[in-house]
Short mmCIF file of N, CA and C in Angstrom, two decimals:
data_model
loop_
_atom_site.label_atom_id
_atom_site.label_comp_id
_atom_site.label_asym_id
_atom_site.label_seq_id
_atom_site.Cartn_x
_atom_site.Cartn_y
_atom_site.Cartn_z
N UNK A 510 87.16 35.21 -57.96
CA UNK A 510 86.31 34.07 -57.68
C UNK A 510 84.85 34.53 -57.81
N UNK A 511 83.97 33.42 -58.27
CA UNK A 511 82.66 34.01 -58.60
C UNK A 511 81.87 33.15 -57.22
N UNK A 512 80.85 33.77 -56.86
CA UNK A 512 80.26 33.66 -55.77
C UNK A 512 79.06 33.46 -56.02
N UNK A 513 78.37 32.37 -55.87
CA UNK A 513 76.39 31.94 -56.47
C UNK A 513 75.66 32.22 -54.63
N UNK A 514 75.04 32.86 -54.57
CA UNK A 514 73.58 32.92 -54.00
C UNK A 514 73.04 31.17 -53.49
N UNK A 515 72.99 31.07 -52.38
CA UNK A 515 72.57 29.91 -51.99
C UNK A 515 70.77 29.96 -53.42
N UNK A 516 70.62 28.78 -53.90
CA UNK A 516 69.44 28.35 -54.54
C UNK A 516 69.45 29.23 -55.83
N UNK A 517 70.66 29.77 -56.11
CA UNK A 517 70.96 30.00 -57.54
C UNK A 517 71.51 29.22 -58.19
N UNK A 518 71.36 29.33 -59.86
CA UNK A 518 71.95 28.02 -60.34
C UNK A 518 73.07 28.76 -60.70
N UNK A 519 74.42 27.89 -60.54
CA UNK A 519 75.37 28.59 -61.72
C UNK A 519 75.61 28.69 -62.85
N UNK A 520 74.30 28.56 -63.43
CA UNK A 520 73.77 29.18 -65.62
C UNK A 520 73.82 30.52 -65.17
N UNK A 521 73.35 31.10 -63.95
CA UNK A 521 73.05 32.60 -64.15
C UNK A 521 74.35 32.86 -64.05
N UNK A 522 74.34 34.08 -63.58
CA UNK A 522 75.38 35.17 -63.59
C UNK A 522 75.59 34.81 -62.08
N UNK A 523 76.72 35.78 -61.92
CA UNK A 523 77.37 34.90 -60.21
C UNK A 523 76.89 36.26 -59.71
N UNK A 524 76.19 36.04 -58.33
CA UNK A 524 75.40 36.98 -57.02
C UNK A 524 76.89 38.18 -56.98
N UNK A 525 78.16 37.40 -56.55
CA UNK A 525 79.34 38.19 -56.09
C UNK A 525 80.53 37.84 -56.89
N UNK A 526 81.87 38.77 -57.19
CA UNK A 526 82.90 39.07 -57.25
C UNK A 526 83.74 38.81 -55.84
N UNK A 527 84.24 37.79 -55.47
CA UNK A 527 85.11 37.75 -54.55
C UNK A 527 86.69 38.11 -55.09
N UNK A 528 87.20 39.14 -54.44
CA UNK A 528 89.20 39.42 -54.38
C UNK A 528 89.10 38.95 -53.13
N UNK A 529 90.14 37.92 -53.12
CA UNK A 529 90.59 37.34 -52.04
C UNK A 529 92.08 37.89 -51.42
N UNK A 530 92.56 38.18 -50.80
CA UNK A 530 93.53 38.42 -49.88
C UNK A 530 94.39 37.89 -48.33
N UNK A 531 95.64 37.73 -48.89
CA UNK A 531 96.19 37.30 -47.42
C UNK A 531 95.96 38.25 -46.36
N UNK A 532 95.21 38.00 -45.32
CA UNK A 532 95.49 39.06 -44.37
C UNK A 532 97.23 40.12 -44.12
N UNK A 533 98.25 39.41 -44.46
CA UNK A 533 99.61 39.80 -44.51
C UNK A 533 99.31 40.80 -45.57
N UNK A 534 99.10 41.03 -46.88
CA UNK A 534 99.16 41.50 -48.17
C UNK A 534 98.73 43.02 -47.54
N UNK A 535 100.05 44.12 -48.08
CA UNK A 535 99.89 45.07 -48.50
C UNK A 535 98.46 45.39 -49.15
N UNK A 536 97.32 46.36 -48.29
CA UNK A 536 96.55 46.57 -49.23
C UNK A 536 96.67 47.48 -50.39
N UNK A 537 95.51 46.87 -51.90
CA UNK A 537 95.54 47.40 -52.71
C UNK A 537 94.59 47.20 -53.28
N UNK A 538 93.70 48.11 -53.99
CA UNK A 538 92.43 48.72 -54.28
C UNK A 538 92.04 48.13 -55.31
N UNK A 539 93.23 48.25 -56.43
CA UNK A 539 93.02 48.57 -57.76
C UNK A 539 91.80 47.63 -58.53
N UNK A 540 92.29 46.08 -58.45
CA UNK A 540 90.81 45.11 -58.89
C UNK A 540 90.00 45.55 -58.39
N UNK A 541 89.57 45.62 -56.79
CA UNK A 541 88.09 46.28 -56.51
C UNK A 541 87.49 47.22 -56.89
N UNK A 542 88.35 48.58 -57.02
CA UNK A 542 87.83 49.69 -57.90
C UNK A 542 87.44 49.32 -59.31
N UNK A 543 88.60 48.53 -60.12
CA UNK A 543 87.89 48.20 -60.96
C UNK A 543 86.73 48.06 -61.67
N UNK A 544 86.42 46.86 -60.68
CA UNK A 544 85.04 45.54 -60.33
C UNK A 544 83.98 46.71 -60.30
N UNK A 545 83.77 47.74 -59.07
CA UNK A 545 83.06 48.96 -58.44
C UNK A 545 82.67 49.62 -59.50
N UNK A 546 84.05 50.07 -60.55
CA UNK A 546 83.26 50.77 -61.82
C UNK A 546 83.10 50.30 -62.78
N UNK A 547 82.71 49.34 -63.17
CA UNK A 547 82.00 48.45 -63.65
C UNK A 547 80.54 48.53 -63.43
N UNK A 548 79.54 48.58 -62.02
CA UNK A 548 78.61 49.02 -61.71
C UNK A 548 77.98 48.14 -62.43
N UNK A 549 77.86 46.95 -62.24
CA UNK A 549 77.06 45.45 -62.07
C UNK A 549 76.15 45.48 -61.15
N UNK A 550 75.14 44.32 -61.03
CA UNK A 550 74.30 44.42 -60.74
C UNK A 550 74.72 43.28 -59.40
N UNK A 551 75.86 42.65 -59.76
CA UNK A 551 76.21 42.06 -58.32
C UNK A 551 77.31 42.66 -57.71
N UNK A 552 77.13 41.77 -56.33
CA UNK A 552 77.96 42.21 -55.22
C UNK A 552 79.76 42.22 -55.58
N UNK A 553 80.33 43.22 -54.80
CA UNK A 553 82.05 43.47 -54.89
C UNK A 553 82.15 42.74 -53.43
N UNK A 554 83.16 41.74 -53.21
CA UNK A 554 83.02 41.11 -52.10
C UNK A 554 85.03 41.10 -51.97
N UNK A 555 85.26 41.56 -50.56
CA UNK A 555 86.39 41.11 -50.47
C UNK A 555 86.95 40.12 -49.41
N UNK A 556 87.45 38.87 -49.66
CA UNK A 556 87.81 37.92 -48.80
C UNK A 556 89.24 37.67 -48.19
N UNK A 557 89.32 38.18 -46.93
CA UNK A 557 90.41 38.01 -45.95
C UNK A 557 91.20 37.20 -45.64
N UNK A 558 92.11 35.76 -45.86
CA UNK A 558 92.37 34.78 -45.45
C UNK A 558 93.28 35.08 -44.34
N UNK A 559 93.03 33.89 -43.22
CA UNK A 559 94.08 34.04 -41.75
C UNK A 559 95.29 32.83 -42.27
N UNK A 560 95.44 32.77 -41.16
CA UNK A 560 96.97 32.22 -41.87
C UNK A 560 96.32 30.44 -41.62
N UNK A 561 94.81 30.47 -41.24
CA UNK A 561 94.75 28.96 -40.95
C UNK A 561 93.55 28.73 -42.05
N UNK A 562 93.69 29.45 -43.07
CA UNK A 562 92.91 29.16 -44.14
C UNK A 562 91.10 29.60 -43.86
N UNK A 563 90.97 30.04 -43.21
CA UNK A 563 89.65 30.50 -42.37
C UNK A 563 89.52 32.54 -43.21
N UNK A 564 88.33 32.57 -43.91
CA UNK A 564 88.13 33.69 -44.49
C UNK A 564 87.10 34.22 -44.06
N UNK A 565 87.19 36.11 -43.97
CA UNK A 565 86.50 36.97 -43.92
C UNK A 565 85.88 37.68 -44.06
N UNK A 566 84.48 38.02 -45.11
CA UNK A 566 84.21 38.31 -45.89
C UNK A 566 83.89 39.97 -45.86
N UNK A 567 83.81 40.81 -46.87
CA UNK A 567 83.19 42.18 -46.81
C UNK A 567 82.60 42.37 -48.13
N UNK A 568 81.77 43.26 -47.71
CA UNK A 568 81.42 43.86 -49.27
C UNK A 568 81.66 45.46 -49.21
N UNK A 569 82.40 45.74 -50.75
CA UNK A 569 82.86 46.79 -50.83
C UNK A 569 81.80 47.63 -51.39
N UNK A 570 81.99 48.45 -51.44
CA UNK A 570 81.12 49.96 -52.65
C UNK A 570 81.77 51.11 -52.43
N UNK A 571 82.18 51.85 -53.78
CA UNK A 571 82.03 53.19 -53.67
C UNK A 571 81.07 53.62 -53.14
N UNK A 572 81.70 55.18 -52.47
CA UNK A 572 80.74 55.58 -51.37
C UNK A 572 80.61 57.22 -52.69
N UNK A 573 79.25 57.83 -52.40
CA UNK A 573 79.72 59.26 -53.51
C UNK A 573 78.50 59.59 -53.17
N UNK A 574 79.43 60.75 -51.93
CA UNK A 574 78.53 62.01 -51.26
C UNK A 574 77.66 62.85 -51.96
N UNK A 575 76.70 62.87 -51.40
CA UNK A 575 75.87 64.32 -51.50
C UNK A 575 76.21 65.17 -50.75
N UNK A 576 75.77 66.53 -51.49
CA UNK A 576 75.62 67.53 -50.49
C UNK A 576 74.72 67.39 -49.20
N UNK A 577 75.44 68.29 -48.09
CA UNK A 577 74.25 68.23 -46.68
C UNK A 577 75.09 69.56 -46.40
N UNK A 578 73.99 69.48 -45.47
CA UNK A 578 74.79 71.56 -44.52
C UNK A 578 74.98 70.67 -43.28
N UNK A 579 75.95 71.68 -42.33
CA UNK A 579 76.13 72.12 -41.17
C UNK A 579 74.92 72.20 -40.57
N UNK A 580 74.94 71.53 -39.39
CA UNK A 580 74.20 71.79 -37.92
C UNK A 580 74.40 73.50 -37.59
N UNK A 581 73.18 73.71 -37.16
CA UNK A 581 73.13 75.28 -36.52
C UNK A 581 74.57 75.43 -35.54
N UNK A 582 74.97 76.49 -35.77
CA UNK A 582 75.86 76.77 -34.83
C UNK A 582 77.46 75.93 -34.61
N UNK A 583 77.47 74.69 -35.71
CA UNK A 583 78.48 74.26 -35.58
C UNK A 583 79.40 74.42 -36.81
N UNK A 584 81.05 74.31 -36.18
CA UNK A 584 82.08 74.84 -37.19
C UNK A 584 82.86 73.46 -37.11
N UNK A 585 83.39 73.74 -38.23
CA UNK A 585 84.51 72.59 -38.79
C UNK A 585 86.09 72.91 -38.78
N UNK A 586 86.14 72.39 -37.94
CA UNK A 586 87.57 73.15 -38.13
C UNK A 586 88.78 71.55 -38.26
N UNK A 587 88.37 70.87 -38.88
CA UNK A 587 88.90 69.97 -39.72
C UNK A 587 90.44 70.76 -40.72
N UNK A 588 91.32 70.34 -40.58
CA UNK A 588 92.20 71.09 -41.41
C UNK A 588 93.04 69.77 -42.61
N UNK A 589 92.73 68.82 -42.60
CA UNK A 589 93.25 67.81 -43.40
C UNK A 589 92.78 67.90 -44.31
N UNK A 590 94.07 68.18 -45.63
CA UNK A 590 93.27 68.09 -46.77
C UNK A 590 92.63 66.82 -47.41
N UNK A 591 92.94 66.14 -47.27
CA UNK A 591 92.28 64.72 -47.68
C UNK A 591 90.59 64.92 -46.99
N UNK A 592 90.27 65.29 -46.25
CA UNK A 592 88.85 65.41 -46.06
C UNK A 592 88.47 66.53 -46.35
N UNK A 593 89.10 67.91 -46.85
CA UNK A 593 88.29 68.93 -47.65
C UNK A 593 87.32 68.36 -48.66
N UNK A 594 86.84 67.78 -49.04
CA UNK A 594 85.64 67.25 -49.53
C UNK A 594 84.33 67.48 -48.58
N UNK A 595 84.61 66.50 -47.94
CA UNK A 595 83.22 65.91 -47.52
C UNK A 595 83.14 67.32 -46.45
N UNK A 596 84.11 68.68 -45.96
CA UNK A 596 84.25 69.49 -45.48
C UNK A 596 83.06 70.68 -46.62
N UNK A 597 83.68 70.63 -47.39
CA UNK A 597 82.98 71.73 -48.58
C UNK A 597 81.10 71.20 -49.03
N UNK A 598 81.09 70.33 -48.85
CA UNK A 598 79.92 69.06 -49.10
C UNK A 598 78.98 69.23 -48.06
N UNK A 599 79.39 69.84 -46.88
CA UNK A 599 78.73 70.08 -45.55
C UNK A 599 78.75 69.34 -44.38
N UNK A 600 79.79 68.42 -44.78
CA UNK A 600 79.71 66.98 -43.42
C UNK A 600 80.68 67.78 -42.17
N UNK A 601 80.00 67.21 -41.30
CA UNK A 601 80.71 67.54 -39.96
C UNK A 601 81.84 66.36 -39.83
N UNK A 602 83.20 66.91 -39.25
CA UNK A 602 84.24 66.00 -39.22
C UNK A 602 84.60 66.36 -37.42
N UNK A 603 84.78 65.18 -37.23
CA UNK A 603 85.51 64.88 -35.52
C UNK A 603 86.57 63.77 -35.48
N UNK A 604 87.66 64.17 -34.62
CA UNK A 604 88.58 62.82 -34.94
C UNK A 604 87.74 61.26 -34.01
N UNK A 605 88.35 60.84 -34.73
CA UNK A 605 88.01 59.24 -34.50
C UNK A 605 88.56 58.71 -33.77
N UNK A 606 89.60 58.75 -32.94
CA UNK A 606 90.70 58.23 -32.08
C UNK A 606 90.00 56.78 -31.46
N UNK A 607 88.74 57.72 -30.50
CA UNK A 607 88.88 57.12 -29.24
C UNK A 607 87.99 55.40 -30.21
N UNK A 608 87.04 55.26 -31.86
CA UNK A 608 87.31 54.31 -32.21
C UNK A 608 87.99 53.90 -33.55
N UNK A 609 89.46 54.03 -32.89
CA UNK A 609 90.89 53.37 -33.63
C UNK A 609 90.66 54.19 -35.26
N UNK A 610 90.13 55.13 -35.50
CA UNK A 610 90.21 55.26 -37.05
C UNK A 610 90.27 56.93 -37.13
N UNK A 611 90.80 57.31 -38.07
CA UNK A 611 91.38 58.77 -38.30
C UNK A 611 90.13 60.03 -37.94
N UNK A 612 88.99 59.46 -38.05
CA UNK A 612 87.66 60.23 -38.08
C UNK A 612 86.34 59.58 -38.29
N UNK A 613 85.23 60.45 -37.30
CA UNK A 613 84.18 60.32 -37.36
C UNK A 613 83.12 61.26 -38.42
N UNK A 614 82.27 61.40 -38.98
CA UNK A 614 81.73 61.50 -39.64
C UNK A 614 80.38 62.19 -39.60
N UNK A 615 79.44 62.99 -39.62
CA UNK A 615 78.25 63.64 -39.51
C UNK A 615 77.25 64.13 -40.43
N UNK A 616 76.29 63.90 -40.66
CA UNK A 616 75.68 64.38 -41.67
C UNK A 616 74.94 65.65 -41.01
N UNK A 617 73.76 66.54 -41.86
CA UNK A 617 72.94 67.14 -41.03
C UNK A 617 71.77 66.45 -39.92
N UNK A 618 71.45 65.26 -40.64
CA UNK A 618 70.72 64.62 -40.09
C UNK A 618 70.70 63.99 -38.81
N UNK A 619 72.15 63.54 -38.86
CA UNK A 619 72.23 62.39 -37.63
C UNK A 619 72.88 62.88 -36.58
N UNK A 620 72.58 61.90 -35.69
CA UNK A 620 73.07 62.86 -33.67
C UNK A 620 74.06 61.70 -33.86
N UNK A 621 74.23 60.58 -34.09
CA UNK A 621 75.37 59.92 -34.24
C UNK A 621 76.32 59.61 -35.35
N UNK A 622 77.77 59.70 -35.44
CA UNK A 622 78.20 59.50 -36.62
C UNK A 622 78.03 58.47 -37.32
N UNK A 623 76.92 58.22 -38.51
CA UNK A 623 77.08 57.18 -39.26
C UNK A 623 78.48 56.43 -39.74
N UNK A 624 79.61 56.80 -39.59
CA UNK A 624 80.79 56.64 -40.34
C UNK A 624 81.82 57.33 -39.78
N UNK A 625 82.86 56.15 -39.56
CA UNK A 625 83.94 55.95 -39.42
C UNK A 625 84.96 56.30 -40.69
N UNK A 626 85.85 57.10 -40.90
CA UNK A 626 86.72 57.13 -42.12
C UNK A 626 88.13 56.99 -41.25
N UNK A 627 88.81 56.45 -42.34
CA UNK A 627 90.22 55.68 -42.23
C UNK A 627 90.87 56.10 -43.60
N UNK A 628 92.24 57.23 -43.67
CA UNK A 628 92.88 57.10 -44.30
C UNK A 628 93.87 56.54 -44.74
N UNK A 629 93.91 55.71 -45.90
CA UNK A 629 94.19 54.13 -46.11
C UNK A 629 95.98 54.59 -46.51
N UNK A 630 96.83 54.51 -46.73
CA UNK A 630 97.97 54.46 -47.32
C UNK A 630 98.61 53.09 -47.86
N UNK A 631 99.44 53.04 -48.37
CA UNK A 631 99.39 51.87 -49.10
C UNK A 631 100.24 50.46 -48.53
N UNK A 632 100.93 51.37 -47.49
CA UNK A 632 102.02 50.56 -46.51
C UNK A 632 100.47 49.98 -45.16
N UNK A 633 99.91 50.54 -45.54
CA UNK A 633 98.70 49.30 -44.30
C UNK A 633 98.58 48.24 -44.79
N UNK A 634 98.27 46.75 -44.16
CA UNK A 634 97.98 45.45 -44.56
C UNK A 634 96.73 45.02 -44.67
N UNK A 635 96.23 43.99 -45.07
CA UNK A 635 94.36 43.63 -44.95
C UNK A 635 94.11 43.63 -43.41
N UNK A 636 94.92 43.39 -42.79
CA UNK A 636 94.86 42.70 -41.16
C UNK A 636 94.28 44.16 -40.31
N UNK A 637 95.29 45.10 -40.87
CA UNK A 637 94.19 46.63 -40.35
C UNK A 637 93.63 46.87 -40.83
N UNK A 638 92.72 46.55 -42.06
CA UNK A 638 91.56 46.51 -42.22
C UNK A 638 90.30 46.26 -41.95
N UNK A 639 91.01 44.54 -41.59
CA UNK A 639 89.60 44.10 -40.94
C UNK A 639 89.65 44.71 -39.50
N UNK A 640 90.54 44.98 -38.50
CA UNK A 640 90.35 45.68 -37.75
C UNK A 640 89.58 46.37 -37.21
N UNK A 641 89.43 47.59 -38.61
CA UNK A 641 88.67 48.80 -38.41
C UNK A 641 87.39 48.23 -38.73
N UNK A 642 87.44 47.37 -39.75
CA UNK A 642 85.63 46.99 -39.95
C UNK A 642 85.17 46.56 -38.42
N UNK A 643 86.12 45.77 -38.03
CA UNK A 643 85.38 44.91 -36.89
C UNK A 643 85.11 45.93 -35.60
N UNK A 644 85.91 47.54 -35.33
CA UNK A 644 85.31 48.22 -34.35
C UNK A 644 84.29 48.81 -35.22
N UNK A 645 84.07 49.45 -36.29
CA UNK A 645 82.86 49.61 -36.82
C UNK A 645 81.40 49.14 -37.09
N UNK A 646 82.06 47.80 -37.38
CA UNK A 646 80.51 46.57 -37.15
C UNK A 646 79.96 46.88 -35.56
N UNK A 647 81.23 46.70 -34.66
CA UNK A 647 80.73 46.69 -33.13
C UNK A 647 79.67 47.69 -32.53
N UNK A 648 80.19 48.86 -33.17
CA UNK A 648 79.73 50.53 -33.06
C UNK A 648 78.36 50.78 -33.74
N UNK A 649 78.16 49.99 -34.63
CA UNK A 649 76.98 50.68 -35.61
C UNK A 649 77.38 51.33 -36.75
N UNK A 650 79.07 51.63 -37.32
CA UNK A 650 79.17 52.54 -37.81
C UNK A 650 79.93 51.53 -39.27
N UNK A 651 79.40 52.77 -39.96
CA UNK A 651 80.06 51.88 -41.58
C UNK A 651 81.75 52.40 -41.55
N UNK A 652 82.40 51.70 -42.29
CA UNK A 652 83.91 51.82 -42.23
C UNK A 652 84.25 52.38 -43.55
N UNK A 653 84.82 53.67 -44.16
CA UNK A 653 84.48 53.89 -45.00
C UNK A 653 86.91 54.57 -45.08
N UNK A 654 87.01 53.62 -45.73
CA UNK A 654 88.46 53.76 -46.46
C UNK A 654 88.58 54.87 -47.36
N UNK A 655 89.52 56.10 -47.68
CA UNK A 655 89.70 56.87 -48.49
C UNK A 655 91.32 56.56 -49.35
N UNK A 656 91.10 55.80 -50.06
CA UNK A 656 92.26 55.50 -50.64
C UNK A 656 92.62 56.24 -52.10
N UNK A 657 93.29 57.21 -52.08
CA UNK A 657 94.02 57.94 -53.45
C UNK A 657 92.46 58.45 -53.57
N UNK A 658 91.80 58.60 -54.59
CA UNK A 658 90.60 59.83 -55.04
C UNK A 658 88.99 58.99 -54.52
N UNK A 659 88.94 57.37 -54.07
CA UNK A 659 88.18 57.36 -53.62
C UNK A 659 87.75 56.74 -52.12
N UNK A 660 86.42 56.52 -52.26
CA UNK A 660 85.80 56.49 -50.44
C UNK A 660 85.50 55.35 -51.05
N UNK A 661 85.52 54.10 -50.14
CA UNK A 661 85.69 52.85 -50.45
C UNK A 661 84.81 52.21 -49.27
N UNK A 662 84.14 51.77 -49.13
CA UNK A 662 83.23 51.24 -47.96
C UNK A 662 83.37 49.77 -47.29
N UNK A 663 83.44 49.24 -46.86
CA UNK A 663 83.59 47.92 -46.20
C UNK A 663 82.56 47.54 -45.33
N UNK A 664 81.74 46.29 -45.66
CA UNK A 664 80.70 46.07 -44.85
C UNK A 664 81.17 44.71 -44.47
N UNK A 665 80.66 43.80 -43.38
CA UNK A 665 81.29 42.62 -42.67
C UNK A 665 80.06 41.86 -43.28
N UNK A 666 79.89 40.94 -43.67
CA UNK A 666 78.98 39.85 -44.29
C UNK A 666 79.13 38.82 -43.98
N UNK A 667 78.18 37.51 -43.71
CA UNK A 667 78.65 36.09 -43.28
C UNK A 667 78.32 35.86 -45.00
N UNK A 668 79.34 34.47 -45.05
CA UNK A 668 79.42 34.09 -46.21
C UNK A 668 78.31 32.95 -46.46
#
């Protein structure tokens, strides 16, 4: 679905890319990644439907780390390979438990974790998705999905 910018005309090009989804639906990446590498100049938007026809909106992006170092004095002792990345890259990793998602996140910079990561598997539904966005929106923290080779971001947007 193409998505116009309130006071855009629809001659232009459409603001967003909406994939729409049953909240029930097995998630799956593949159109959004797509859409993502493509690297348009508009928005990747993904829309949630509840079962009373009422939708949720996000916007997606690849996420693609830079390097950062380690905080003085601190060790990683992260042992999951799925986050040896952002481990070798210099990010500080802490589990995420206490909000609902596999791990928290650290740069050198920040005293709080910018980011929440959630490793996605393919048997999860949209419904734990929005989930995790919605303790992340609450928190301050971006929600950042690692599904198969990439980091997938989810931001909460009013439509």
């Amino acid at each position: 679905m193409r998505l116009y910018d309130r006071n855009t005309s629809t001659k232009e090009s459409a603001s967003a890319i909406v994939h729409s989804f049953n909240f029930q639906d097995k998630i799956n990446f593949t159109s959004i990644i797509d859409e993502l590498e493509l690297k348009l100049p508009r928005r990747t938007q993904v829309g949630i439907v509840d079962n009373e026809g009422d939708v949720v909106y996000y916007i997606a992006n690849i996420i693609e780390w830079t390097k950062t170092k380690l905080k003085d004095n601190v060790q990683n002792i992260n042992e999951d390979p799925k986050m040896q990345e952002l481990v070798d890259l210099g990010y500080q990793i802490h589990s995420g438990l206490k909000f609902g998602t596999h791990y928290r996140v650290y740069n050198y910079e920040s005293e709080h974790a910018p980011w929440l990561i959630h490793i996605t598997e393919k048997n999860h539904n949209w419904l734990d998705v929005a989930r995790m966005i919605r303790v992340g929106h609450g928190v301050n923290k971006t929600i950042v999905l690692k599904y198969e080779e990439y980091w997938i971001s989810l931001e909460w947007t009013k439509p």
